[in-house]
């Protein structure tokens, strides 16, 4: 295992698999992340404009570096269909050395 403090897992939801795939492809193409997993079948309950909402969504699990995090967040704000897209970054404590090396290389300019 290797120290993973330079890496982040970002959670984001999208309203459909098509939108999730469009976002994922854009993030990877722009080298803002190494990988995005799409997890369909998420059901979200939240308050929006004073009412409780119940929606089907897709969860994007995005692997990136701390260095790319702000640019990733800015890009999501530009291309996402939601007024307030979810962008939650979770710090990575440790990971396999080979995976973290691949992640860093995949995000490098």
PDB file of N, CA and C in Angstrom, residues 5-11 27 30-34 62-77 87-91 107-108:
ATOM      1  N   UNK A   5      -2.591  10.388   0.025  1.00  0.00           N
ATOM      2  CA  UNK A   5      -3.114  11.710   0.387  1.00  0.00           C
ATOM      3  C   UNK A   5      -3.171  12.713  -0.762  1.00  0.00           C
ATOM      4  N   UNK A   6      -2.496  12.447  -1.868  1.00  0.00           N
ATOM      5  CA  UNK A   6      -2.543  13.356  -3.019  1.00  0.00           C
ATOM      6  C   UNK A   6      -3.725  13.055  -3.938  1.00  0.00           C
ATOM      7  N   UNK A   7      -4.547  12.072  -3.550  1.00  0.00           N
ATOM      8  CA  UNK A   7      -5.628  11.606  -4.418  1.00  0.00           C
ATOM      9  C   UNK A   7      -6.991  11.824  -3.780  1.00  0.00           C
ATOM     10  N   UNK A   8      -8.024  11.914  -4.633  1.00  0.00           N
ATOM     11  CA  UNK A   8      -9.388  12.139  -4.168  1.00  0.00           C
ATOM     12  C   UNK A   8     -10.360  11.249  -4.933  1.00  0.00           C
ATOM     13  N   UNK A   9     -11.413  10.844  -4.241  1.00  0.00           N
ATOM     14  CA  UNK A   9     -12.571  10.219  -4.865  1.00  0.00           C
ATOM     15  C   UNK A   9     -13.683  11.260  -4.787  1.00  0.00           C
ATOM     16  N   UNK A  10     -14.253  11.596  -5.926  1.00  0.00           N
ATOM     17  CA  UNK A  10     -15.290  12.624  -5.992  1.00  0.00           C
ATOM     18  C   UNK A  10     -16.622  11.954  -6.322  1.00  0.00           C
ATOM     19  N   UNK A  11     -17.648  12.304  -5.558  1.00  0.00           N
ATOM     20  CA  UNK A  11     -18.996  11.815  -5.814  1.00  0.00           C
ATOM     21  C   UNK A  11     -19.805  12.911  -6.496  1.00  0.00           C
ATOM     22  N   UNK A  27     -14.730  14.449 -18.593  1.00  0.00           N
ATOM     23  CA  UNK A  27     -13.733  14.543 -17.520  1.00  0.00           C
ATOM     24  C   UNK A  27     -12.473  13.759 -17.858  1.00  0.00           C
ATOM     25  N   UNK A  30     -10.508  15.396 -20.800  1.00  0.00           N
ATOM     26  CA  UNK A  30      -9.812  16.611 -20.371  1.00  0.00           C
ATOM     27  C   UNK A  30      -8.680  16.321 -19.378  1.00  0.00           C
ATOM     28  N   UNK A  31      -8.463  15.047 -19.054  1.00  0.00           N
ATOM     29  CA  UNK A  31      -7.450  14.610 -18.077  1.00  0.00           C
ATOM     30  C   UNK A  31      -7.683  15.228 -16.699  1.00  0.00           C
ATOM     31  N   UNK A  32      -8.950  15.441 -16.368  1.00  0.00           N
ATOM     32  CA  UNK A  32      -9.293  15.953 -15.042  1.00  0.00           C
ATOM     33  C   UNK A  32      -9.451  14.819 -14.042  1.00  0.00           C
ATOM     34  N   UNK A  33      -9.499  13.601 -14.545  1.00  0.00           N
ATOM     35  CA  UNK A  33      -9.561  12.418 -13.691  1.00  0.00           C
ATOM     36  C   UNK A  33      -9.014  11.237 -14.474  1.00  0.00           C
ATOM     37  N   UNK A  34      -8.756  10.152 -13.754  1.00  0.00           N
ATOM     38  CA  UNK A  34      -8.257   8.939 -14.398  1.00  0.00           C
ATOM     39  C   UNK A  34      -9.388   8.012 -14.794  1.00  0.00           C
ATOM     40  N   UNK A  62     -15.676   9.342  -9.190  1.00  0.00           N
ATOM     41  CA  UNK A  62     -14.601   9.929  -9.990  1.00  0.00           C
ATOM     42  C   UNK A  62     -13.288   9.841  -9.217  1.00  0.00           C
ATOM     43  N   UNK A  63     -12.241   9.304  -9.852  1.00  0.00           N
ATOM     44  CA  UNK A  63     -10.928   9.225  -9.217  1.00  0.00           C
ATOM     45  C   UNK A  63     -10.003  10.271  -9.825  1.00  0.00           C
ATOM     46  N   UNK A  64      -9.435  11.129  -8.964  1.00  0.00           N
ATOM     47  CA  UNK A  64      -8.612  12.231  -9.445  1.00  0.00           C
ATOM     48  C   UNK A  64      -7.504  12.545  -8.443  1.00  0.00           C
ATOM     49  N   UNK A  65      -6.763  13.604  -8.739  1.00  0.00           N
ATOM     50  CA  UNK A  65      -5.713  14.074  -7.837  1.00  0.00           C
ATOM     51  C   UNK A  65      -6.165  15.368  -7.158  1.00  0.00           C
ATOM     52  N   UNK A  66      -5.553  15.657  -6.034  1.00  0.00           N
ATOM     53  CA  UNK A  66      -5.838  16.922  -5.351  1.00  0.00           C
ATOM     54  C   UNK A  66      -5.521  18.090  -6.276  1.00  0.00           C
ATOM     55  N   UNK A  67      -4.462  17.946  -7.046  1.00  0.00           N
ATOM     56  CA  UNK A  67      -4.031  19.002  -7.960  1.00  0.00           C
ATOM     57  C   UNK A  67      -5.103  19.343  -9.006  1.00  0.00           C
ATOM     58  N   UNK A  68      -5.863  18.358  -9.454  1.00  0.00           N
ATOM     59  CA  UNK A  68      -6.879  18.564 -10.491  1.00  0.00           C
ATOM     60  C   UNK A  68      -8.270  18.864  -9.934  1.00  0.00           C
ATOM     61  N   UNK A  69      -8.422  18.824  -8.621  1.00  0.00           N
ATOM     62  CA  UNK A  69      -9.746  18.898  -8.010  1.00  0.00           C
ATOM     63  C   UNK A  69     -10.500  20.190  -8.342  1.00  0.00           C
ATOM     64  N   UNK A  70      -9.862  21.334  -8.250  1.00  0.00           N
ATOM     65  CA  UNK A  70     -10.557  22.597  -8.525  1.00  0.00           C
ATOM     66  C   UNK A  70     -10.973  22.693  -9.986  1.00  0.00           C
ATOM     67  N   UNK A  71     -10.078  22.310 -10.891  1.00  0.00           N
ATOM     68  CA  UNK A  71     -10.414  22.346 -12.319  1.00  0.00           C
ATOM     69  C   UNK A  71     -11.550  21.379 -12.629  1.00  0.00           C
ATOM     70  N   UNK A  72     -11.556  20.215 -11.989  1.00  0.00           N
ATOM     71  CA  UNK A  72     -12.633  19.243 -12.164  1.00  0.00           C
ATOM     72  C   UNK A  72     -13.958  19.837 -11.693  1.00  0.00           C
ATOM     73  N   UNK A  73     -13.951  20.444 -10.526  1.00  0.00           N
ATOM     74  CA  UNK A  73     -15.158  21.056  -9.975  1.00  0.00           C
ATOM     75  C   UNK A  73     -15.671  22.175 -10.888  1.00  0.00           C
ATOM     76  N   UNK A  74     -14.766  22.999 -11.384  1.00  0.00           N
ATOM     77  CA  UNK A  74     -15.144  24.086 -12.293  1.00  0.00           C
ATOM     78  C   UNK A  74     -15.749  23.532 -13.587  1.00  0.00           C
ATOM     79  N   UNK A  75     -15.148  22.475 -14.118  1.00  0.00           N
ATOM     80  CA  UNK A  75     -15.643  21.869 -15.360  1.00  0.00           C
ATOM     81  C   UNK A  75     -17.032  21.267 -15.150  1.00  0.00           C
ATOM     82  N   UNK A  76     -17.223  20.592 -14.016  1.00  0.00           N
ATOM     83  CA  UNK A  76     -18.545  20.044 -13.703  1.00  0.00           C
ATOM     84  C   UNK A  76     -19.598  21.148 -13.660  1.00  0.00           C
ATOM     85  N   UNK A  77     -19.255  22.272 -13.053  1.00  0.00           N
ATOM     86  CA  UNK A  77     -20.200  23.392 -12.970  1.00  0.00           C
ATOM     87  C   UNK A  77     -20.588  23.895 -14.361  1.00  0.00           C
ATOM     88  N   UNK A  87     -20.777  17.861  -5.802  1.00  0.00           N
ATOM     89  CA  UNK A  87     -19.344  17.637  -5.949  1.00  0.00           C
ATOM     90  C   UNK A  87     -18.799  17.469  -4.535  1.00  0.00           C
ATOM     91  N   UNK A  88     -18.615  16.226  -4.134  1.00  0.00           N
ATOM     92  CA  UNK A  88     -18.095  15.911  -2.800  1.00  0.00           C
ATOM     93  C   UNK A  88     -16.785  15.161  -2.955  1.00  0.00           C
ATOM     94  N   UNK A  89     -15.703  15.740  -2.470  1.00  0.00           N
ATOM     95  CA  UNK A  89     -14.385  15.117  -2.586  1.00  0.00           C
ATOM     96  C   UNK A  89     -14.033  14.415  -1.279  1.00  0.00           C
ATOM     97  N   UNK A  90     -13.643  13.159  -1.408  1.00  0.00           N
ATOM     98  CA  UNK A  90     -13.253  12.348  -0.256  1.00  0.00           C
ATOM     99  C   UNK A  90     -11.762  12.065  -0.365  1.00  0.00           C
ATOM    100  N   UNK A  91     -11.029  12.350   0.695  1.00  0.00           N
ATOM    101  CA  UNK A  91      -9.587  12.118   0.707  1.00  0.00           C
ATOM    102  C   UNK A  91      -9.295  10.621   0.717  1.00  0.00           C
ATOM    103  N   UNK A 107      -3.804  11.454 -15.063  1.00  0.00           N
ATOM    104  CA  UNK A 107      -4.228  12.842 -14.852  1.00  0.00           C
ATOM    105  C   UNK A 107      -3.159  13.853 -15.247  1.00  0.00           C
ATOM    106  N   UNK A 108      -1.958  13.365 -15.547  1.00  0.00           N
ATOM    107  CA  UNK A 108      -0.844  14.276 -15.832  1.00  0.00           C
ATOM    108  C   UNK A 108      -1.063  15.003 -17.153  1.00  0.00           C
TER     109      UNK A 108
END
